[in-house]
PDB file of C-alpha atoms and ligand atoms in Angstrom:
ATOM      1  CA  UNK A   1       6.651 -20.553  -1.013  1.00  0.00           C
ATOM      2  CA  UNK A   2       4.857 -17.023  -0.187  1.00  0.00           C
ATOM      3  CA  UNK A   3       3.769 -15.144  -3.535  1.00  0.00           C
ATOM      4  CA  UNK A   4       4.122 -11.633  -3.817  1.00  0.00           C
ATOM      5  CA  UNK A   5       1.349  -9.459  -4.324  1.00  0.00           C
ATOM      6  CA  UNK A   6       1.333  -6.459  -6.989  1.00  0.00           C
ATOM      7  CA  UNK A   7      -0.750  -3.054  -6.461  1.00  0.00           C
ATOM      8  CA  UNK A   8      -0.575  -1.104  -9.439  1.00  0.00           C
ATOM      9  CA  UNK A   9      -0.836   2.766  -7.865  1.00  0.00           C
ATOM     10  CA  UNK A  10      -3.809   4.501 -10.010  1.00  0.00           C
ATOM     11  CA  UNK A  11      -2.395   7.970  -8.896  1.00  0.00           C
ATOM     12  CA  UNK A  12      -0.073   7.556 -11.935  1.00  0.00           C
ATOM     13  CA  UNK A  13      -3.132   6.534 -14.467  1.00  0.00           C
ATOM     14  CA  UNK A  14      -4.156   8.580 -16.947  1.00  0.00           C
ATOM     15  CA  UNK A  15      -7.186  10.071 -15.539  1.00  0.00           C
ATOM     16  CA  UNK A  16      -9.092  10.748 -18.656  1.00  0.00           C
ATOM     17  CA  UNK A  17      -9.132   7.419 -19.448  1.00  0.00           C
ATOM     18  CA  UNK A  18      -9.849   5.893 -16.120  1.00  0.00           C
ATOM     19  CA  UNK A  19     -11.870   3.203 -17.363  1.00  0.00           C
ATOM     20  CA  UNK A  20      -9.200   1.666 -19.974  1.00  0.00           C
ATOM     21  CA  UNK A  21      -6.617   1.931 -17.205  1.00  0.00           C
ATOM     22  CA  UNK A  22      -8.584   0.489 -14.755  1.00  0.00           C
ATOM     23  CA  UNK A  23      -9.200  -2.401 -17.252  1.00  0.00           C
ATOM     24  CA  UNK A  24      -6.148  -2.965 -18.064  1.00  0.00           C
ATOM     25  CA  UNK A  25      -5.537  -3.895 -14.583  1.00  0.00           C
ATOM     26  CA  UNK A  26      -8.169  -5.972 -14.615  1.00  0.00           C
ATOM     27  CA  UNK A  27      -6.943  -8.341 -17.467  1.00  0.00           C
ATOM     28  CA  UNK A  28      -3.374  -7.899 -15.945  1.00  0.00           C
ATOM     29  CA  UNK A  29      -1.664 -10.070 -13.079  1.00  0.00           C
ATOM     30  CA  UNK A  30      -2.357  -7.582 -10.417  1.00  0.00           C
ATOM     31  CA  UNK A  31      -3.760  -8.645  -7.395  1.00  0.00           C
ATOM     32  CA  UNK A  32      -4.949  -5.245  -5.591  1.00  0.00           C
ATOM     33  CA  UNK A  33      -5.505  -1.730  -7.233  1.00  0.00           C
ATOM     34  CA  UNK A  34      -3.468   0.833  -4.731  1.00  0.00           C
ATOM     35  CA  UNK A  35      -5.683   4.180  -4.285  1.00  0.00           C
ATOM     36  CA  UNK A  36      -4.130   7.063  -2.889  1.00  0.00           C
ATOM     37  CA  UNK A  37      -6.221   9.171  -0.965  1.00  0.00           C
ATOM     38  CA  UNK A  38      -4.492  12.442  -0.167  1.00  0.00           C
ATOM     39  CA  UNK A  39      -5.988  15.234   1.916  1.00  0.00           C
ATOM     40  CA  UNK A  40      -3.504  18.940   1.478  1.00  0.00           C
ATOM     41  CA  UNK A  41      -3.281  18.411   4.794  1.00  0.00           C
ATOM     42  CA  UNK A  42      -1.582  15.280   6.446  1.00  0.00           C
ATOM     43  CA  UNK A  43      -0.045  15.680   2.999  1.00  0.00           C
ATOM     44  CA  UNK A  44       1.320  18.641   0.502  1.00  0.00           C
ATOM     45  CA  UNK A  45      -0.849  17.896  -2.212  1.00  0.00           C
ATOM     46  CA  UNK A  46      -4.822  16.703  -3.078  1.00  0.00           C
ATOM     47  CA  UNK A  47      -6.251  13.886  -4.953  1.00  0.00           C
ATOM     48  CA  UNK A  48      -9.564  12.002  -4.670  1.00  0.00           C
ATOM     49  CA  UNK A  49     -12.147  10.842  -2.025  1.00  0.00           C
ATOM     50  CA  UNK A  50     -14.751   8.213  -1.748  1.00  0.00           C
ATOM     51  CA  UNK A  51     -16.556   9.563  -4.829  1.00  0.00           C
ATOM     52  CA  UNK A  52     -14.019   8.178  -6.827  1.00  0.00           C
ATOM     53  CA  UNK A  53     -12.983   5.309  -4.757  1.00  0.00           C
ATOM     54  CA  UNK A  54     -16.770   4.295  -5.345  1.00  0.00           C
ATOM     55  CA  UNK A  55     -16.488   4.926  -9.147  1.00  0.00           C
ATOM     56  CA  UNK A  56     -13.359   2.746  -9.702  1.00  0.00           C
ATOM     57  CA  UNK A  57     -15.117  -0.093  -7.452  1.00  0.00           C
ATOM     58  CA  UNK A  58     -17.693  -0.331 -10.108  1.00  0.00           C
ATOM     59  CA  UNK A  59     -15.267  -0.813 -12.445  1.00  0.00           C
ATOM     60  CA  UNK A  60     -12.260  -2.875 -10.893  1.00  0.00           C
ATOM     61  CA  UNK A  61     -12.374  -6.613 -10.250  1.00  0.00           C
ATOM     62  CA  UNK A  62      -9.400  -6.708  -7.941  1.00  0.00           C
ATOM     63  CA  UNK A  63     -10.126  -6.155  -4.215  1.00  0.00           C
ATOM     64  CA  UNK A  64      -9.220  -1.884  -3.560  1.00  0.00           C
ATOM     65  CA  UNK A  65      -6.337  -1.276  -1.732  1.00  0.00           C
ATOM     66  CA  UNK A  66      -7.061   1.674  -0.412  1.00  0.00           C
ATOM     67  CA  UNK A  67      -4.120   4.280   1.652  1.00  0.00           C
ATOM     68  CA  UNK A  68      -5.458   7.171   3.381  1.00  0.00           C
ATOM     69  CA  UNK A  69      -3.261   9.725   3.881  1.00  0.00           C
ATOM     70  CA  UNK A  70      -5.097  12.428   5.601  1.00  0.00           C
ATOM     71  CA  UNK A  71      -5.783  13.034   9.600  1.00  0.00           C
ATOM     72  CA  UNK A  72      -8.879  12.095  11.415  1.00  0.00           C
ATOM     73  CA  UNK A  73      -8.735   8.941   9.089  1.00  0.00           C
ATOM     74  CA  UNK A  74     -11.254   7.526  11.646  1.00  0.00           C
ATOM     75  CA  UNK A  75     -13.835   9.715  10.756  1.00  0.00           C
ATOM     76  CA  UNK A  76     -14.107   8.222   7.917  1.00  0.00           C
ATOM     77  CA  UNK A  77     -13.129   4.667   7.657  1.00  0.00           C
ATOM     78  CA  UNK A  78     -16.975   3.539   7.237  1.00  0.00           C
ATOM     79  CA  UNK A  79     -17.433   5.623   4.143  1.00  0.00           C
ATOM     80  CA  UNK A  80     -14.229   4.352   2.607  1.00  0.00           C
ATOM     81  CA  UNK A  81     -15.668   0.883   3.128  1.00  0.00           C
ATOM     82  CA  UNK A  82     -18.825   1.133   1.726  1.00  0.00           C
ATOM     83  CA  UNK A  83     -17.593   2.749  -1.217  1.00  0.00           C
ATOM     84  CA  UNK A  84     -15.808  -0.237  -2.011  1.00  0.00           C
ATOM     85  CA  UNK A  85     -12.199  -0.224  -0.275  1.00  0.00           C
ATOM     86  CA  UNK A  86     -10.802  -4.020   0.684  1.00  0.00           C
ATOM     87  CA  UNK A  87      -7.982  -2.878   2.463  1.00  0.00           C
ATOM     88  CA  UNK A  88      -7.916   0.439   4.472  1.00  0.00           C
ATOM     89  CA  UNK A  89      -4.350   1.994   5.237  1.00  0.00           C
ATOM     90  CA  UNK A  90      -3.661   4.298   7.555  1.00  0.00           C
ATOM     91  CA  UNK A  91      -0.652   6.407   8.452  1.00  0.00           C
ATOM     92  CA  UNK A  92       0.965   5.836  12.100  1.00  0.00           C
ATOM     93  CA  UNK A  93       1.385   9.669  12.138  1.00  0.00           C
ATOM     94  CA  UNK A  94      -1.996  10.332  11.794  1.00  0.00           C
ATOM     95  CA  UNK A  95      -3.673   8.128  14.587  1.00  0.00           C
ATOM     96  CA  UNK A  96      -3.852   9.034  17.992  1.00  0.00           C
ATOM     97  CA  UNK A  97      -5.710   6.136  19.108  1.00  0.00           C
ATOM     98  CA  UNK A  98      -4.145   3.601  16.577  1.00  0.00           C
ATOM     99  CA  UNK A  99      -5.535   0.446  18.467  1.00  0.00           C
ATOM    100  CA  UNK A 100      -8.508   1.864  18.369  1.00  0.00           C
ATOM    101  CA  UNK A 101      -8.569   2.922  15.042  1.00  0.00           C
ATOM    102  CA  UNK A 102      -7.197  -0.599  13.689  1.00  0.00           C
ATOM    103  CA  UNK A 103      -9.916  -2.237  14.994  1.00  0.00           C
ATOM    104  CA  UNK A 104     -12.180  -0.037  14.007  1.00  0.00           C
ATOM    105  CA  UNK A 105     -11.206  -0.740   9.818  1.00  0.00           C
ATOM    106  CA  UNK A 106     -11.418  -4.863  11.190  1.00  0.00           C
ATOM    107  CA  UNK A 107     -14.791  -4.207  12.605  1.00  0.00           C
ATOM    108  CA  UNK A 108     -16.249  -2.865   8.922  1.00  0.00           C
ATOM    109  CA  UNK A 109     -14.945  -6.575   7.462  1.00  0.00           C
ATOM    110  CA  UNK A 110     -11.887  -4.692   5.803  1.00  0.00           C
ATOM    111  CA  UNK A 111      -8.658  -5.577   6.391  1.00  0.00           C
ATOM    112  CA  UNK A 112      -6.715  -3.123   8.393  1.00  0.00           C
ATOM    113  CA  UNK A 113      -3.494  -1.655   7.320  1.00  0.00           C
ATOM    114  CA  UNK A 114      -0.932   0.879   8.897  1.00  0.00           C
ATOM    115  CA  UNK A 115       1.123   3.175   6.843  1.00  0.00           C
ATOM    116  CA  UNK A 116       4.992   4.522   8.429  1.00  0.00           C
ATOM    117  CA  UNK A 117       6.380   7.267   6.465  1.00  0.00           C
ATOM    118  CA  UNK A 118      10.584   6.926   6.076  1.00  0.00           C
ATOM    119  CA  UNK A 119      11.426   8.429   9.004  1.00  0.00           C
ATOM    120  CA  UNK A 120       9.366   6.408  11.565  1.00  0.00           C
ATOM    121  CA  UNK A 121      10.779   3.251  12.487  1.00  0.00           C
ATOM    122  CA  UNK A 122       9.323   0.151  12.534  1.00  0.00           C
ATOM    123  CA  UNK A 123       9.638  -0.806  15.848  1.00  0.00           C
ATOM    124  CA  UNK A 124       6.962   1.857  17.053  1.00  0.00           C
ATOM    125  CA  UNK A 125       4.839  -0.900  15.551  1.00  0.00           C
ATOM    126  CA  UNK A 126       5.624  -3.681  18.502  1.00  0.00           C
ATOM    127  CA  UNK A 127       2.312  -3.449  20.054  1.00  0.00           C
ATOM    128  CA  UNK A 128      -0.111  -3.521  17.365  1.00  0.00           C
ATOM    129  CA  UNK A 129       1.561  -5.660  15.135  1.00  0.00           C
ATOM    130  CA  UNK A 130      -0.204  -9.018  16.205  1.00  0.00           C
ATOM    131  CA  UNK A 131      -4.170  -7.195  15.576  1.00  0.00           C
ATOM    132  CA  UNK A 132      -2.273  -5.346  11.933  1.00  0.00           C
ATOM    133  CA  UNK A 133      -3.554  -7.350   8.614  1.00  0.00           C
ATOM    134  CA  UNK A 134      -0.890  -4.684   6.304  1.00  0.00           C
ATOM    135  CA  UNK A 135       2.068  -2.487   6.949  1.00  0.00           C
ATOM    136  CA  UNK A 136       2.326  -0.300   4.489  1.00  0.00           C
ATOM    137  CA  UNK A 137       6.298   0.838   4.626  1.00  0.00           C
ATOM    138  CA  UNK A 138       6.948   4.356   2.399  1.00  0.00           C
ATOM    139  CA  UNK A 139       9.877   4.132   0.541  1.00  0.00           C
ATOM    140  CA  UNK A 140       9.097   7.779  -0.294  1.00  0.00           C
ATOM    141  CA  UNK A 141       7.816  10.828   1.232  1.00  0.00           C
ATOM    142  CA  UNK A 142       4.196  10.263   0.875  1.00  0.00           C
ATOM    143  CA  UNK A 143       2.700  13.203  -1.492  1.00  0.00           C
ATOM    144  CA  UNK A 144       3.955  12.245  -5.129  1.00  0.00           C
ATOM    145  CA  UNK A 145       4.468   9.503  -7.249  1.00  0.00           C
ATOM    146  CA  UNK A 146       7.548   9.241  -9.825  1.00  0.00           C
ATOM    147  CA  UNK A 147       9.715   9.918  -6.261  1.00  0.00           C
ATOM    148  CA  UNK A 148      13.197   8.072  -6.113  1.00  0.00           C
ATOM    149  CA  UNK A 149      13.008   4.829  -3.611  1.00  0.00           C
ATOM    150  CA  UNK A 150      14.654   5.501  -0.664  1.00  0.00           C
ATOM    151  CA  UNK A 151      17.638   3.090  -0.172  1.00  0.00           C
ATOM    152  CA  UNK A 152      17.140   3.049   4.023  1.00  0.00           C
ATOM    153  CA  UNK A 153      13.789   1.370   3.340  1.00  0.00           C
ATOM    154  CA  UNK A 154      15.888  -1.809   2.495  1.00  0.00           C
ATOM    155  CA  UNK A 155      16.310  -2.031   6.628  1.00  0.00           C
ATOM    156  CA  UNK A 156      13.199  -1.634   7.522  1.00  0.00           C
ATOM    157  CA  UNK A 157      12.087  -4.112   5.468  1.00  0.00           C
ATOM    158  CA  UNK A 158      14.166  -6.292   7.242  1.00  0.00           C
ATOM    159  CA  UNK A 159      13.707  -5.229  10.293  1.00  0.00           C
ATOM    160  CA  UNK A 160       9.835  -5.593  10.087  1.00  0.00           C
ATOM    161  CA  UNK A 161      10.301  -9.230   8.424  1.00  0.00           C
ATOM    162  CA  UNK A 162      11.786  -9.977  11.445  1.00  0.00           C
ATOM    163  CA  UNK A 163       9.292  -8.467  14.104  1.00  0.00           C
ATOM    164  CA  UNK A 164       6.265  -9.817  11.762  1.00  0.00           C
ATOM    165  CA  UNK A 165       7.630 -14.071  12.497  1.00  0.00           C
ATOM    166  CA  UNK A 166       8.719 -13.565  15.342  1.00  0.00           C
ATOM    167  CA  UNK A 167       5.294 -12.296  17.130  1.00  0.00           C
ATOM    168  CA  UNK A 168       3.683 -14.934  14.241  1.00  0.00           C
ATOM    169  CA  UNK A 169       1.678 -12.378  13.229  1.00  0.00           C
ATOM    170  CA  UNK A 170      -0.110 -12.276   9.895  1.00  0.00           C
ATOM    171  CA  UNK A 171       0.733  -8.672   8.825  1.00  0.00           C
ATOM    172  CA  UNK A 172       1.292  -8.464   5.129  1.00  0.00           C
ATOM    173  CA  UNK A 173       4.702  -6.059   3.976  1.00  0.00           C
ATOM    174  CA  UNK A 174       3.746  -3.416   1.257  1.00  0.00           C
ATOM    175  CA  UNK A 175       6.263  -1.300  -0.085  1.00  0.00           C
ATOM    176  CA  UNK A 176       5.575   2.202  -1.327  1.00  0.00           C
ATOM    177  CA  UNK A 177       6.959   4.797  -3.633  1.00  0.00           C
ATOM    178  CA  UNK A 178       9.906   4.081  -6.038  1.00  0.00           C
ATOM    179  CA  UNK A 179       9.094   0.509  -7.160  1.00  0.00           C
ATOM    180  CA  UNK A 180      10.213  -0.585 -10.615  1.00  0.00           C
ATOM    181  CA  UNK A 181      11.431  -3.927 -12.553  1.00  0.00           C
ATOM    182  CA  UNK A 182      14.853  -2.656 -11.309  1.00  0.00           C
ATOM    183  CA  UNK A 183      14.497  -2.967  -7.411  1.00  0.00           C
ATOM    184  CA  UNK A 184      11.724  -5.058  -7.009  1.00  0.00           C
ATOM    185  CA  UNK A 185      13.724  -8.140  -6.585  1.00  0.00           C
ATOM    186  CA  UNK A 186      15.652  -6.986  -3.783  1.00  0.00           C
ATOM    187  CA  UNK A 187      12.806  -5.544  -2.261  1.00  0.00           C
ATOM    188  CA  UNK A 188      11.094  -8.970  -2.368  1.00  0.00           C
ATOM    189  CA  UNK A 189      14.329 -10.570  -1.237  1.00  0.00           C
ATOM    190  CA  UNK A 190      14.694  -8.550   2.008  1.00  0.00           C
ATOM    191  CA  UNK A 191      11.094  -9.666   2.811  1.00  0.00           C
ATOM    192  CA  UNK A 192       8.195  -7.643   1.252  1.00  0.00           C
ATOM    193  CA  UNK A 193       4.886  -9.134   0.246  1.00  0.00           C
ATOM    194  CA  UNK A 194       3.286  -6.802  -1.722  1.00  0.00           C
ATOM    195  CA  UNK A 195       4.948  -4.395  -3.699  1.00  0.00           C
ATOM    196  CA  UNK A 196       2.927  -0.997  -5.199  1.00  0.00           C
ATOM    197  CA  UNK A 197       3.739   0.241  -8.654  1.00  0.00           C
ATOM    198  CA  UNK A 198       2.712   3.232 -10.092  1.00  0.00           C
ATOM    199  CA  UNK A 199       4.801   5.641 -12.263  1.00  0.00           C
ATOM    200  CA  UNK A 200       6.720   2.375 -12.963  1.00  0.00           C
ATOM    201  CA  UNK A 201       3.651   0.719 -14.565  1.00  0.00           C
ATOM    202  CA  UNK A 202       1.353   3.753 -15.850  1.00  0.00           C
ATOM    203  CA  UNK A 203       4.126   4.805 -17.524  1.00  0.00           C
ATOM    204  CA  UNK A 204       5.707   1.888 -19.053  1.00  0.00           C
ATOM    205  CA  UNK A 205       5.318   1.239 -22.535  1.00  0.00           C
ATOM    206  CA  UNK A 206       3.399  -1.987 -21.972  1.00  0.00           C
ATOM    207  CA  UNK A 207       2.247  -1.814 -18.611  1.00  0.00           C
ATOM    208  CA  UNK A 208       0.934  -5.255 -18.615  1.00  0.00           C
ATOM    209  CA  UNK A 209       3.931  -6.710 -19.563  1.00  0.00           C
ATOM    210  CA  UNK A 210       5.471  -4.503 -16.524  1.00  0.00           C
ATOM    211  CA  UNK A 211       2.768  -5.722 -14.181  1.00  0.00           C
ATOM    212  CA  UNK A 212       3.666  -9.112 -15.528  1.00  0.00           C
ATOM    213  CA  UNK A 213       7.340  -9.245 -15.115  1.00  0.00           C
ATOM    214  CA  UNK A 214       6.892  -7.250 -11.606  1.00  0.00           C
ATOM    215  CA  UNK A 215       4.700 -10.207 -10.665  1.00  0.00           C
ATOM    216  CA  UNK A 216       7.498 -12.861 -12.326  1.00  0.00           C
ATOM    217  CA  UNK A 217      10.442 -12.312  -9.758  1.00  0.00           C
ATOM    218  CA  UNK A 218      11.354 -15.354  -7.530  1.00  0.00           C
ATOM    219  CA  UNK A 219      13.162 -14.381  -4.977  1.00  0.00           C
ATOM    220  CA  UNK A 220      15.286 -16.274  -2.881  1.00  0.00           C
ATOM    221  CA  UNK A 221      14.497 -15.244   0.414  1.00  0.00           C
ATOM    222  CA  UNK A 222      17.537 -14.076   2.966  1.00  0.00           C
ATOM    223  CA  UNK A 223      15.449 -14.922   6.093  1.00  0.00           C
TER     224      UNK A 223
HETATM  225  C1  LIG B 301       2.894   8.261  -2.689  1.00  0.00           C
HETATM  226  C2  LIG B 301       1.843   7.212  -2.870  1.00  0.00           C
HETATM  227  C3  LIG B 301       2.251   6.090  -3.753  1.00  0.00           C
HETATM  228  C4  LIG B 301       2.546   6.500  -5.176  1.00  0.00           C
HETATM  229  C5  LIG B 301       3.651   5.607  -5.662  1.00  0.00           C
HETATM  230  O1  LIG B 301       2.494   9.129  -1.697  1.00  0.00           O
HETATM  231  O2  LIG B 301       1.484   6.644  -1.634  1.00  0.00           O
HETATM  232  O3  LIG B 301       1.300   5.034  -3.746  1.00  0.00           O
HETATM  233  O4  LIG B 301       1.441   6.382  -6.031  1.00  0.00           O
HETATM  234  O5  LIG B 301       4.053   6.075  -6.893  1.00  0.00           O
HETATM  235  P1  LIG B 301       5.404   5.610  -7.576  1.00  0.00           P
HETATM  236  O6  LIG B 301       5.317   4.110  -7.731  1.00  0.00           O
HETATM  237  O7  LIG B 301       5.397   6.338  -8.872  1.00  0.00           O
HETATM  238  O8  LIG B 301       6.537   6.014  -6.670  1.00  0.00           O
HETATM  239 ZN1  LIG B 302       0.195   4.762  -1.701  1.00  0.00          ZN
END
């Protein structure tokens, strides 16, 4: 059976103790560390660049998930990777020349991940699904963490499940924004693979225990 994957979202850490939170992710069950890279633009609101992407690879020992929500992400996929990011994300909205640009992330040795924000549907996806490593599906409007899930997702999930073995592609389902201990399981059961977490874990009271039980579900899968 397929085992989820869990990416605790940093965005909710507290950033004055980066280090500890980082490290508790590191002695945790998570398998990725989610970094969300937001520009004021593509996005309403700012966070962090390479510099910090860099700083955090220094300290993490989980491969860096990293989603790039900004335009002209091409520009600067190369600097993401070589400040440490695994996995590069980027939106749908934002690309142009999305072939392009998905083979672009492949060519730096990362795998290459596309982002759709709630109101772009999944099927816009048919054609670049088979060369995709990640879809990244937002259960939120990108911007924010603490945001409420948005129930629609549920569908796409499906809906993507469904293009993803049928083509026999290898693309990976992430689902963003809105992710706690009490959805998780029917997020996993309408397909998902990997499932980020931030205000859900960052601000738990144990948020080991929360990555823990996040990572514990079993679902019986309805496809
Ligand atoms: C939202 C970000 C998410 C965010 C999720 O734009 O892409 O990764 O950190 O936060 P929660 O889990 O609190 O909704
Ligand atoms: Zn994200």
């Amino acid at each position: 059976m397929r085992k989820h994957k869990i990416a605790p979202s940093v965005l909710a850490a507290d950033f004055t103790r980066l280090a500890d939170e980082i490290d508790m992710v590191n002695n945790s069950e998570a398998d990725w560390i989610h970094l969300d890279v937001m520009d004021g633009r593509f996005v309403p609101n700012i966070t962090f660049g390479m510099f910090i992407v860099e700083a955090i690879a220094k300290l993490a020992q989980k491969p860096l998930d990293v989603h790039l929500m900004i335009l002209e992400p091409e520009k600067y996929i190369e600097a993401f990777r070589k400040a440490g990011a695994h996995v590069i994300t980027v939106h749908y909205e934002a690309c142009t020349h999305l072939n392009r640009t998905i083979h672009q992330i492949r060519e730096t040795g990362a795998l290459a991940g596309v982002a759709l924000n709630p109101h772009t549907p999944v099927q816009l996806l048919e054609d670049v699904i088979e060369d995709t490593d990640l879809v990244c599906l937002m259960s939120v409007n990108p911007g924010f963490g603490g945001q409420k899930f948005i129930y629609n997702s549920m569908s796409k999930i499906r809906k993507l499940r469904e293009m993803i073995d049928s083509r026999n592609s290898g693309a990976l389902i992430e689902i963003d924004g809105g992710v706690g201990l009490q959805n998780a399981e029917s997020i996993l059961q309408a397909g998902a693979d990997v499932l980020v977490a931030g205000s859900s874990v960052f601000s738990a009271q144990d948020p080991r225990a929360t990555i823990q039980a996040l990572k514990a579900f079993h679902p019986v899968f309805d496809f």
